[in-house]
Coordinates of N, CA and C in Angstrom, one line a residue:
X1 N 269.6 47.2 30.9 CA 269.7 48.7 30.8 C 268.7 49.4 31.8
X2 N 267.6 48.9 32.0 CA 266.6 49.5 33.0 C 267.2 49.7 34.1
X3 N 267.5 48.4 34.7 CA 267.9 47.9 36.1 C 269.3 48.9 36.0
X4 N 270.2 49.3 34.7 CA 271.1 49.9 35.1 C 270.8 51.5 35.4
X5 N 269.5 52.3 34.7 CA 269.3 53.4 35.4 C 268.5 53.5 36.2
X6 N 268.2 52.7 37.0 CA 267.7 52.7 37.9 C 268.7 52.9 39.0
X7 N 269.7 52.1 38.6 CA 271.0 52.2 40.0 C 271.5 53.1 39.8
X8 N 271.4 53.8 38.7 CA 271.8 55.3 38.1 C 271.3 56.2 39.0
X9 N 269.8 56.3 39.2 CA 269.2 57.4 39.7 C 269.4 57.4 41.5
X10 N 269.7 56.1 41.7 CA 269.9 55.8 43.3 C 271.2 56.3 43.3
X11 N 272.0 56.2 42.6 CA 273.7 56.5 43.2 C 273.6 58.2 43.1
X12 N 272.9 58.6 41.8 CA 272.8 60.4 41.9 C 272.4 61.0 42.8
X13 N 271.1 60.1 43.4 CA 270.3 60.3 45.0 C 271.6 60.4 45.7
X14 N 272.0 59.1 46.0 CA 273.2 59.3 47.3 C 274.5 60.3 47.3
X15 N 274.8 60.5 45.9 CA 275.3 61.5 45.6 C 275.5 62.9 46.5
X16 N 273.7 63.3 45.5 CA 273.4 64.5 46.6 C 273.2 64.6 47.7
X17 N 272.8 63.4 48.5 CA 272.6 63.1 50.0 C 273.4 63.4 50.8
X18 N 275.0 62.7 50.1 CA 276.7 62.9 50.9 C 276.7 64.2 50.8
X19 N 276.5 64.5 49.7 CA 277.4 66.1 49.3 C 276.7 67.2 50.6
X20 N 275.3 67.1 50.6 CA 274.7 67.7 51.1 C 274.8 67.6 53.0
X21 N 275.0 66.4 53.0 CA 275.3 65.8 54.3 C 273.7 65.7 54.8
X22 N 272.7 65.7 54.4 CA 271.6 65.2 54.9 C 270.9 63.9 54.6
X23 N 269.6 63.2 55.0 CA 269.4 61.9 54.9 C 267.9 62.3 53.8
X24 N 267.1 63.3 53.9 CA 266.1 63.5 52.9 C 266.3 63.8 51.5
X25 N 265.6 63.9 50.7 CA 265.5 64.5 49.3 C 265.8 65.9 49.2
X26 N 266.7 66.6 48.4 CA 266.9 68.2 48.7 C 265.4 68.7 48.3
X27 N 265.5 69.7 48.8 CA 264.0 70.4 48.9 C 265.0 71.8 48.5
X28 N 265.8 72.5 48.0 CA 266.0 73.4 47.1 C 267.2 72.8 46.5
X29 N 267.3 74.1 45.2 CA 268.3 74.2 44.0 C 269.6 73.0 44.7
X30 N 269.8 72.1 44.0 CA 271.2 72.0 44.1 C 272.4 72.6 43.4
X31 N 273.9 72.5 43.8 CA 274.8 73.1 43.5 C 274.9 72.9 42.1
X32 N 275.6 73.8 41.5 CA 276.5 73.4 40.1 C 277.4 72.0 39.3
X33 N 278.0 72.1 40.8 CA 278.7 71.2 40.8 C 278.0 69.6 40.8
X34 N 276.9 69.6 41.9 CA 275.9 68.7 41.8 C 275.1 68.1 40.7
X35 N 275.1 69.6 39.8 CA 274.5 69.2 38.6 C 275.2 68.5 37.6
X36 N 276.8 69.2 37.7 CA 277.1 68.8 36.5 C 277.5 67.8 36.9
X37 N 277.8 66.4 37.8 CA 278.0 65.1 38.6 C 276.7 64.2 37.8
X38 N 275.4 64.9 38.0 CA 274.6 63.8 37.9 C 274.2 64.3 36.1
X39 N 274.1 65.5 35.3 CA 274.4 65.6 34.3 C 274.9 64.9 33.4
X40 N 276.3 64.8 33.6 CA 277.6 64.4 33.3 C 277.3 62.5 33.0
X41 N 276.9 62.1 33.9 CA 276.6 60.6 33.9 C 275.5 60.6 33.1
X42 N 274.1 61.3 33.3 CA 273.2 61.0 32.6 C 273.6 60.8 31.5
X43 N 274.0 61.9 30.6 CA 274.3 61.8 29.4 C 275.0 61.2 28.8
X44 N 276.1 60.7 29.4 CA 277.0 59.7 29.0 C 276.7 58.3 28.7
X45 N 275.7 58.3 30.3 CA 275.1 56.7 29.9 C 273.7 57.1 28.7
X46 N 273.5 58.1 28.0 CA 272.1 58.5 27.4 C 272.9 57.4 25.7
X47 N 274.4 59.2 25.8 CA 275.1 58.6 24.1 C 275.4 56.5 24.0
X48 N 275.9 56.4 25.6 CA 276.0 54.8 25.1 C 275.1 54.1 24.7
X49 N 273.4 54.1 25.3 CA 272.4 53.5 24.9 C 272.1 53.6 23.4
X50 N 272.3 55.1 23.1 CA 271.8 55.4 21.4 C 273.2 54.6 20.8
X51 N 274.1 54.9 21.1 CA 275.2 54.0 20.2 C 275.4 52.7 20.2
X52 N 274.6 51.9 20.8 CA 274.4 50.5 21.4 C 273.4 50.2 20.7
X53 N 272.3 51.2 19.7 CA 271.1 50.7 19.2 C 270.1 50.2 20.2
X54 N 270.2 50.6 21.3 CA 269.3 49.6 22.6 C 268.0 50.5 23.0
X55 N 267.4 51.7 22.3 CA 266.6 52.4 22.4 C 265.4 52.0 22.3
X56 N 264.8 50.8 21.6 CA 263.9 50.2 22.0 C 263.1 49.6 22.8
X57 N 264.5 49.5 23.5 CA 264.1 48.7 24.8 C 263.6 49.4 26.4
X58 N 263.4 50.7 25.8 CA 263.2 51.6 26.9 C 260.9 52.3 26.3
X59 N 260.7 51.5 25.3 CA 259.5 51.9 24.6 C 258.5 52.1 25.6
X60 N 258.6 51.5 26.6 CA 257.4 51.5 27.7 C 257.4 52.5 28.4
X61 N 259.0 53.2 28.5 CA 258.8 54.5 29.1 C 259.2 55.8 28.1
X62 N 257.7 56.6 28.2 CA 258.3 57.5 27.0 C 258.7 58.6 27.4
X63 N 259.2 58.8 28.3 CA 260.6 59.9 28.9 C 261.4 59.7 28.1
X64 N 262.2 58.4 28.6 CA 263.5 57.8 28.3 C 263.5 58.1 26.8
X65 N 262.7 56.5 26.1 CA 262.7 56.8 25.1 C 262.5 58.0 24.3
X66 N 261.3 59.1 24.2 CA 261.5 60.0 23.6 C 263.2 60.8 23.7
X67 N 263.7 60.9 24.6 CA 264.7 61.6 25.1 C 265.7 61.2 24.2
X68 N 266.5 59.6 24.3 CA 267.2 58.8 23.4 C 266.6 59.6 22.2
X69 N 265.2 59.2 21.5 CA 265.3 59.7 19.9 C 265.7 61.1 19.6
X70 N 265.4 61.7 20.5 CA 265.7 63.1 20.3 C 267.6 63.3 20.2
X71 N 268.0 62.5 21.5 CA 269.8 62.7 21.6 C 270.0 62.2 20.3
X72 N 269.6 60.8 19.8 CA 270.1 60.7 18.2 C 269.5 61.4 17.2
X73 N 268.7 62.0 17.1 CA 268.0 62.9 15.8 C 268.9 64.4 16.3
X74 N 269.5 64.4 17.7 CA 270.6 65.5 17.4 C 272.1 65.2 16.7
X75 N 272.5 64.1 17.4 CA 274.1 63.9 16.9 C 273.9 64.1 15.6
X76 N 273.2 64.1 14.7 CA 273.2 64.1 13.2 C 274.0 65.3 12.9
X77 N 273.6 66.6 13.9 CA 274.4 67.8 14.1 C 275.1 68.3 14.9
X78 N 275.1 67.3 15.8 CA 276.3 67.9 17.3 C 277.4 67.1 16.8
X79 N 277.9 65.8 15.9 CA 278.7 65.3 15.6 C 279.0 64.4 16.5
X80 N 280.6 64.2 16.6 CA 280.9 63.2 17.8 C 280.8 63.7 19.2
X81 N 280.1 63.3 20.2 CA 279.7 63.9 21.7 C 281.3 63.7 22.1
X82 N 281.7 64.6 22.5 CA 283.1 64.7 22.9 C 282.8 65.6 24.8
X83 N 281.8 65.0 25.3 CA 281.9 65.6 26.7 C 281.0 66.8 26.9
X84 N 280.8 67.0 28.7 CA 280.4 68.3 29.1 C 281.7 69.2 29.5
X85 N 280.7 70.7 29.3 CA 281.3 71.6 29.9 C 280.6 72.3 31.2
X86 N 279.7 72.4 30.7 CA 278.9 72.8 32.2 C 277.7 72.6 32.4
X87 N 277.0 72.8 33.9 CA 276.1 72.5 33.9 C 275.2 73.7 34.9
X88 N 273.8 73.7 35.1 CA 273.1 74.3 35.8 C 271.6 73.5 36.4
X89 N 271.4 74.1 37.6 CA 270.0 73.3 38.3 C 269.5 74.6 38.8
X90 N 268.1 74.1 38.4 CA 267.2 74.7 39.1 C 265.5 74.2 39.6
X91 N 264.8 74.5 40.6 CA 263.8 73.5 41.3 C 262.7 74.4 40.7
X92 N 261.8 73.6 39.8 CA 260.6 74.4 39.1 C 259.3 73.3 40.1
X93 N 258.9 74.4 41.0 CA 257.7 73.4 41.8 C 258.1 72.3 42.3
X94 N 257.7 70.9 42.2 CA 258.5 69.6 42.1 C 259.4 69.0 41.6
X95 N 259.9 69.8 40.6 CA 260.4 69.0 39.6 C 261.8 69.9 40.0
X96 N 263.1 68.9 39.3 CA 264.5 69.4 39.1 C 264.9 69.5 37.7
X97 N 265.0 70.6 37.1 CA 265.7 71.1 35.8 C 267.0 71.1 35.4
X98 N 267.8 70.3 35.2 CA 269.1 70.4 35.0 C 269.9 70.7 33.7
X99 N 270.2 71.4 33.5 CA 270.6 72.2 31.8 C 272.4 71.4 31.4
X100 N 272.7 70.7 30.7 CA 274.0 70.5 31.1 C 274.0 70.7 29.4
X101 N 275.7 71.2 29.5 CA 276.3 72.0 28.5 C 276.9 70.8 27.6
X102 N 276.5 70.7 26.8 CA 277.2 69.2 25.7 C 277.9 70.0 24.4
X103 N 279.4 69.4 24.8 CA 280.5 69.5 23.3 C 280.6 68.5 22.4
X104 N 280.4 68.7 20.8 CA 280.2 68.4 20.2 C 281.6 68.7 18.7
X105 N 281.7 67.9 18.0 CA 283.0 68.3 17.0 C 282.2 68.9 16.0
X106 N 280.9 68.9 15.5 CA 280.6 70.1 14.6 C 279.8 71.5 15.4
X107 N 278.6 70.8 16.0 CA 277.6 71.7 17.2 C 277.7 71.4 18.8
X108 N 277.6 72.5 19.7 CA 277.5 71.9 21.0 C 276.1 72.2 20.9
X109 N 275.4 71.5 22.4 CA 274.3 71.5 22.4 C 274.0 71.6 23.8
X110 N 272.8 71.7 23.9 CA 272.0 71.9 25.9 C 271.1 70.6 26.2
X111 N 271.2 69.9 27.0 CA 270.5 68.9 27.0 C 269.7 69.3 28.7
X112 N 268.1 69.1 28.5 CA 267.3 69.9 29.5 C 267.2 68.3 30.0
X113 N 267.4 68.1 31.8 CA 267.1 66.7 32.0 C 266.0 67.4 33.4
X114 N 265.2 66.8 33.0 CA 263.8 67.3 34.1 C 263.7 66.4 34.9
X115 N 264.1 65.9 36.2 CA 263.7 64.5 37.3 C 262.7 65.2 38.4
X116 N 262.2 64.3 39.1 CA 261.4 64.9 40.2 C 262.7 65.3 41.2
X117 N 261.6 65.7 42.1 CA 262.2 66.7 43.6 C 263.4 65.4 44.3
X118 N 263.3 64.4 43.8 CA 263.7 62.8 44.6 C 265.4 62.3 44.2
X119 N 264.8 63.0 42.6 CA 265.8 63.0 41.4 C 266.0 61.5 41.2
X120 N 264.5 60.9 41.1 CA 264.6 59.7 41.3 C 264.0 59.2 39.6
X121 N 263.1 59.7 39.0 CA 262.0 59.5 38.2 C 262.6 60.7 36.8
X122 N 262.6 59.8 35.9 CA 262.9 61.0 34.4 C 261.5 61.4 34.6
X123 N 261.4 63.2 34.4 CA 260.5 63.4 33.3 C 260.1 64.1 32.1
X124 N 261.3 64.2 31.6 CA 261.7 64.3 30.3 C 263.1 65.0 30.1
X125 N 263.2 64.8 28.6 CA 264.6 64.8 28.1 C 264.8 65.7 26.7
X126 N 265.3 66.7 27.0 CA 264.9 67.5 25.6 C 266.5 67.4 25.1
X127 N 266.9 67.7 23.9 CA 267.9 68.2 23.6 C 267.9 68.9 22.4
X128 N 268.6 70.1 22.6 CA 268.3 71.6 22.1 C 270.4 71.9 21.0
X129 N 270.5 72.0 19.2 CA 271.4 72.1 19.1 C 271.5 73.3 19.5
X130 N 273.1 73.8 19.2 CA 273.3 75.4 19.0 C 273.5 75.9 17.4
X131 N 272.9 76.4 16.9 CA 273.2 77.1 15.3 C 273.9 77.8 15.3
X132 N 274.6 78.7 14.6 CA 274.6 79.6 14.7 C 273.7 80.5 13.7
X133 N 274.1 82.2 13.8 CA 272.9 83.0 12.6 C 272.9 82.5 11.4
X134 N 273.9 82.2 10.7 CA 273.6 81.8 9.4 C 273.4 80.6 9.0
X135 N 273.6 79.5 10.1 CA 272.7 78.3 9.6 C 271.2 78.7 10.2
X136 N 270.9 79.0 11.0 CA 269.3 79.4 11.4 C 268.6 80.0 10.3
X137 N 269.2 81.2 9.6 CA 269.1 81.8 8.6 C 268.9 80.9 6.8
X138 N 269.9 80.5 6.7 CA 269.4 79.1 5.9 C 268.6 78.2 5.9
X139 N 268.2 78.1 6.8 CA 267.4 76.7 7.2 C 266.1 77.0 7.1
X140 N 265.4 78.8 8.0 CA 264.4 79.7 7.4 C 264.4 80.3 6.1
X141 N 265.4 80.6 5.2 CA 265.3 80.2 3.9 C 264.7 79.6 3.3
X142 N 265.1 78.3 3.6 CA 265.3 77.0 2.9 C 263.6 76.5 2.9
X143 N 263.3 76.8 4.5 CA 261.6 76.6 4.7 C 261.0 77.2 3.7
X144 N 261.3 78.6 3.6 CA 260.3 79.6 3.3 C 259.7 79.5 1.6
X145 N 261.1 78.7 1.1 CA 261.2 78.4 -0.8 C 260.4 77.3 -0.4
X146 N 261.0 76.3 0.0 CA 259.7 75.5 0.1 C 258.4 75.5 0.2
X147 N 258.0 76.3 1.0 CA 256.5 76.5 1.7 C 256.0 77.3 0.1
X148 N 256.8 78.1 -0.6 CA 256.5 79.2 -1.8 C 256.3 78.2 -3.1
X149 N 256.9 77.4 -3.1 CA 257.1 76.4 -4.2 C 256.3 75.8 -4.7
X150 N 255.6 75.3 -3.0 CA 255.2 73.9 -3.2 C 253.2 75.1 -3.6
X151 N 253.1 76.0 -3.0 CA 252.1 76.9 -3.4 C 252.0 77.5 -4.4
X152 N 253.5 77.7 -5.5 CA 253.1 77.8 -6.5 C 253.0 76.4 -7.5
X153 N 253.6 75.6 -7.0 CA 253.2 74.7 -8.0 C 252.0 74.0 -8.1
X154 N 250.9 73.9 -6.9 CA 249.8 74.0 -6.9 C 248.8 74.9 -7.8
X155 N 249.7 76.4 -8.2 CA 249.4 77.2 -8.2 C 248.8 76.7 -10.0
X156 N 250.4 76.6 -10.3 CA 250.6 76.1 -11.7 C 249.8 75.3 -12.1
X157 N 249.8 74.1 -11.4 CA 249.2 72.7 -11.8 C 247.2 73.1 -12.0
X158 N 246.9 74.5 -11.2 CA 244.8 74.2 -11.2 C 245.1 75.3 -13.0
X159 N 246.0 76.2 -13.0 CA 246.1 76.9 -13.9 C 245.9 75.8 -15.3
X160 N 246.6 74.6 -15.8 CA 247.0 74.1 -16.5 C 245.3 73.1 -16.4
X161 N 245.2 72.7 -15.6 CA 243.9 71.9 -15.4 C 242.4 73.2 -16.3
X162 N 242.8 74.5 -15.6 CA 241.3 75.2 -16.1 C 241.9 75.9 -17.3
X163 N 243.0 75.7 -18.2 CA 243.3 75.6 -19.5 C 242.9 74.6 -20.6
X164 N 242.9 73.3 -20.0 CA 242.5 72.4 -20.7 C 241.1 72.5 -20.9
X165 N 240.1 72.9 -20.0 CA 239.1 73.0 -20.5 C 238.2 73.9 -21.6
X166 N 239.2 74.4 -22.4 CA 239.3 75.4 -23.6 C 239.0 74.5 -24.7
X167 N 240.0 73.4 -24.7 CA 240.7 72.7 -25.8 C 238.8 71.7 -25.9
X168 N 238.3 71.3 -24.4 CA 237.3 70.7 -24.5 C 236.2 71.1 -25.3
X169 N 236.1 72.2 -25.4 CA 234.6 73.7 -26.0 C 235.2 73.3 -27.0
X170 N 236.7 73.6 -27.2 CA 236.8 73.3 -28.8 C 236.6 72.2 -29.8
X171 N 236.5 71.1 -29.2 CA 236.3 69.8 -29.9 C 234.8 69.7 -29.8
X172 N 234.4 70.0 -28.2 CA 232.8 69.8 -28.8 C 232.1 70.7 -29.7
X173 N 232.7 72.0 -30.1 CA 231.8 72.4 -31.4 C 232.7 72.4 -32.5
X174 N 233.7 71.7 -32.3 CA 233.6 70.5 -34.2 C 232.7 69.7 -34.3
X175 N 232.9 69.2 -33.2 CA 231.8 67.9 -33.3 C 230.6 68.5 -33.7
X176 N 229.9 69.6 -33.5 CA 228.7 69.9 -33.6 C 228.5 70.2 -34.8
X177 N 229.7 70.7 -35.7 CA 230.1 71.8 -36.6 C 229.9 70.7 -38.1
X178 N 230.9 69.0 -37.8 CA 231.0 68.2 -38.5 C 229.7 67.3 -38.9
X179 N 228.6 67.7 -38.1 CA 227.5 66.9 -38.0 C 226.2 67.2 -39.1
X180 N 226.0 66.2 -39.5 CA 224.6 66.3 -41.0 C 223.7 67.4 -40.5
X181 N 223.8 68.5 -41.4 CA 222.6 69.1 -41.4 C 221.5 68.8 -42.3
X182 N 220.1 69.3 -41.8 CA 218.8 68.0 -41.4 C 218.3 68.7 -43.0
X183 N 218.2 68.5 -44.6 CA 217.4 68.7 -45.6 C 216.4 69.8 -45.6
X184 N 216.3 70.8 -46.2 CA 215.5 71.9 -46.4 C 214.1 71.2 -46.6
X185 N 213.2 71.9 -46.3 CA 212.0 71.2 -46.3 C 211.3 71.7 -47.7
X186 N 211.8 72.8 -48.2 CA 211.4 73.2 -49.6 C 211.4 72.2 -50.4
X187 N 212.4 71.5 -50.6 CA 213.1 70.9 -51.4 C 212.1 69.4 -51.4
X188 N 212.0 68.8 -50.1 CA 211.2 67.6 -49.9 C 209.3 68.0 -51.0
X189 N 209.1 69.0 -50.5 CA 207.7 69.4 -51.0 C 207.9 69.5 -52.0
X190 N 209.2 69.9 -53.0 CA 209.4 70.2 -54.5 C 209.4 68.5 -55.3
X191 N 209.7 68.1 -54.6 CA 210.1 66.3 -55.2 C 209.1 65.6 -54.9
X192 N 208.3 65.9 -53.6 CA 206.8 65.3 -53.7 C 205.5 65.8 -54.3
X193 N 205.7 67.2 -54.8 CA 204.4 67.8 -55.8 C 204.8 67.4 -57.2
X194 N 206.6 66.7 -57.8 CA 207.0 66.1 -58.8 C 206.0 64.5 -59.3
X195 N 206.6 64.1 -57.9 CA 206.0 62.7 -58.0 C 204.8 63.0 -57.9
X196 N 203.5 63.6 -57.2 CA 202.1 63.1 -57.5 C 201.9 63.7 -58.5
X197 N 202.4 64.8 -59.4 CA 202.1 64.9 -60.8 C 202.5 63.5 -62.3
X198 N 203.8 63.7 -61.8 CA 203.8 62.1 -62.5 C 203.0 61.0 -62.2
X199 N 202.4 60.4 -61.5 CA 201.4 59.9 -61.2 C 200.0 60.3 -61.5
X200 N 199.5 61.4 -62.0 CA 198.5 61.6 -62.0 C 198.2 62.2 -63.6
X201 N 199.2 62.1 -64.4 CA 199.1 62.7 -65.8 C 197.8 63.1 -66.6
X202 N 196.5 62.0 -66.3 CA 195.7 62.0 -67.3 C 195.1 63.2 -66.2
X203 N 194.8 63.2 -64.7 CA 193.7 64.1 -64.4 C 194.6 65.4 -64.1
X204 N 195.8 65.4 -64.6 CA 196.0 67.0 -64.7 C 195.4 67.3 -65.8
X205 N 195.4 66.7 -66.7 CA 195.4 67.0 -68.4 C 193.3 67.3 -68.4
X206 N 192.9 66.6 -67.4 CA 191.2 67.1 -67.6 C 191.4 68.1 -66.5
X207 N 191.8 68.7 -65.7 CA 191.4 69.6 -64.9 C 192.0 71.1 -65.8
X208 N 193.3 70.9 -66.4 CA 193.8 72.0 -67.3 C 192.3 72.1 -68.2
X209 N 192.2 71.0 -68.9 CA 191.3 71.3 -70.1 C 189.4 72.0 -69.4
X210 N 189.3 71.1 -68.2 CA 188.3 72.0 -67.3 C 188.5 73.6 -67.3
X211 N 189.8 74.0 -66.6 CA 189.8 75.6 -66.4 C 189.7 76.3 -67.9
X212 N 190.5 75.8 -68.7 CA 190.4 76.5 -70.2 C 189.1 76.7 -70.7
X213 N 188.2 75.4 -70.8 CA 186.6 75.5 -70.9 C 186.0 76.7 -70.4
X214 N 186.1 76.4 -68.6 CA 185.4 77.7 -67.9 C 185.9 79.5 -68.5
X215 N 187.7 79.0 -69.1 CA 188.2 80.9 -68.9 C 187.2 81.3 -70.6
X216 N 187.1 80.2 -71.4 CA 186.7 80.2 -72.7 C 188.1 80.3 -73.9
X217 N 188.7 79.7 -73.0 CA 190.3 79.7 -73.8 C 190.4 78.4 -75.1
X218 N 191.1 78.5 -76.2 CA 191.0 77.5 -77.2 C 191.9 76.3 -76.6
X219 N 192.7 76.5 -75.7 CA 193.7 75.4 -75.6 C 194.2 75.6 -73.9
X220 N 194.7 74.4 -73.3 CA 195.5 74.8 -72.4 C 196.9 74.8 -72.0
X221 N 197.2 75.5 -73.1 CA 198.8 75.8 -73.2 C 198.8 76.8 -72.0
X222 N 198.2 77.4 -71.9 CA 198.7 78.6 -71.0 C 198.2 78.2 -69.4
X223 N 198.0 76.9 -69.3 CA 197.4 76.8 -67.8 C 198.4 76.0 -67.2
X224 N 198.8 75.7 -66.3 CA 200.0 74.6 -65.5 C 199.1 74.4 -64.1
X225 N 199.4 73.1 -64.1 CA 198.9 72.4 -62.7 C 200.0 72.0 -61.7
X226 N 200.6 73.0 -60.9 CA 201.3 72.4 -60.4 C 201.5 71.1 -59.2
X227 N 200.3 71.3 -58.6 CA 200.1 70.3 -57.6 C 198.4 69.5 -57.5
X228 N 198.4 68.8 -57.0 CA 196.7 68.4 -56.6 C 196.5 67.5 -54.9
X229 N 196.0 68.5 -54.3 CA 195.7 68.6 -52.7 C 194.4 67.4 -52.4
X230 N 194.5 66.7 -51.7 CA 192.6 66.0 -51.7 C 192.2 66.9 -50.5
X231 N 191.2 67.9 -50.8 CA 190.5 68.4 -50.0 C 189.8 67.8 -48.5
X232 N 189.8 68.4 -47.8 CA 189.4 67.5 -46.4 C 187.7 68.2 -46.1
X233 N 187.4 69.0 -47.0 CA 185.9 69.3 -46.5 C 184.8 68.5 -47.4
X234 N 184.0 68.8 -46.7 CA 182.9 67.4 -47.3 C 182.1 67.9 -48.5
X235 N 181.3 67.6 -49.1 CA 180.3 67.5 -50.3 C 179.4 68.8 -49.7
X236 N 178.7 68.7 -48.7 CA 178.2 70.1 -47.8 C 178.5 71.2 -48.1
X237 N 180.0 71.0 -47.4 CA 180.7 72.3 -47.2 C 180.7 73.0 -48.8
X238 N 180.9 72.0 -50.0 CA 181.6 73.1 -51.0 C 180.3 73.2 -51.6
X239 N 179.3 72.9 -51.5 CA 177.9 73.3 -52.1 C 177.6 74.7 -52.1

């Protein structure tokens, strides 16, 4: 396939050479006619390569190849390549622009073929469908729900994430809520001034009978001992 466009680009050379009747490279615009000749073949031999599956084999040069993926990532919507209708050239600096008009059974399409001034060398290969307004129109639609969607569903999804964190506050103060609260301390002092009075029965019963002595009372019914502290000051101090 190389070697075959290669003799491709030589026979389009000699082409315009004859037509032209000169022995150099044109150095302006060629004809219409001229275009649509070497147009006409390019693309013909472009659809055989992609329908041959042989598009690989052009990987080293990425003119060609990009150009191929592009002609088949169109036919998906130009349908069956059913021929040109016309074509145009024009000389941008070095380079030759060739626009050739491609019919198609669902879309026609423009296929831009760019060679140097020699028309020897691809350098590059665009292929451009035709829509019309209302598939253009659909298709910007079609983006625009998407592009909306996919931001609100983002949207939805942090919403639902900083909701859950409600439900989290809530369990941690059960947890807090279910947890032993720590004994009154009244209560501990009331059970321990119990117990050293029970333990200590006879010297409550002389310290009652002591205060009764001193008040000059006959009995110590009327005195209660509720507790007995061991003092921490010395023999000194209470003198």
């Amino acid at each position: 396939m190389k070697k075959l466009l290669a003799i491709l680009g030589m026979i389009t050379c000699m082409t315009c050479l004859a037509a032209c009747g000169e022995e150099e490279a044109p150095s302006g615009p060629i004809s219409d006619e001229q275009a649509l000749q070497i147009g006409t073949t390019i693309v013909d031999q472009m659809n055989s390569i992609v329908s041959q599956g042989a598009i690989e084999k052009y990987a080293d040069q990425p003119a060609l190849y990009n150009g191929f993926l592009g002609w088949e990532s169109a036919l998906k919507d130009i349908g069956t390549y059913e021929g040109v209708s016309s074509a145009s050239a024009a000389f941008v600096e070095d380079e030759v622009a060739i626009t050739v008009n491609v019919l198609g059974s669902a879309h026609d399409a423009d296929v831009e073929i760019v060679l140097d001034n020699a028309l020897a060398t691809y350098i590059g290969i665009t292929t451009n469908v035709h829509y019309t307004l209302g598939e253009i129109m659909v298709k910007a639609g079609m983006n625009t729900v998407i592009g909306m969607g996919t931001v609100f569903a983002v949207l939805i999804l942090i919403s639902l994430i900083i909701y859950c964190f409600t439900f989290i506050s809530k369990f941690e103060s059960k947890k807090k809520q279910e947890a032993p609260a720590p004994a009154a301390a009244p209560v501990v002092e009331q059970i321990a001034a119990k117990e050293e009075l029970s333990d200590d029965t006879e010297l409550v019963a002389v310290i009652a009978a002591a205060i009764a002595a001193c008040e000059g009372a006959a009995s110590t019914d009327g005195f209660v001992v509720r507790s007995i502290r061991k003092s921490n000051k010395s023999k000194w101090q209470n003198a």
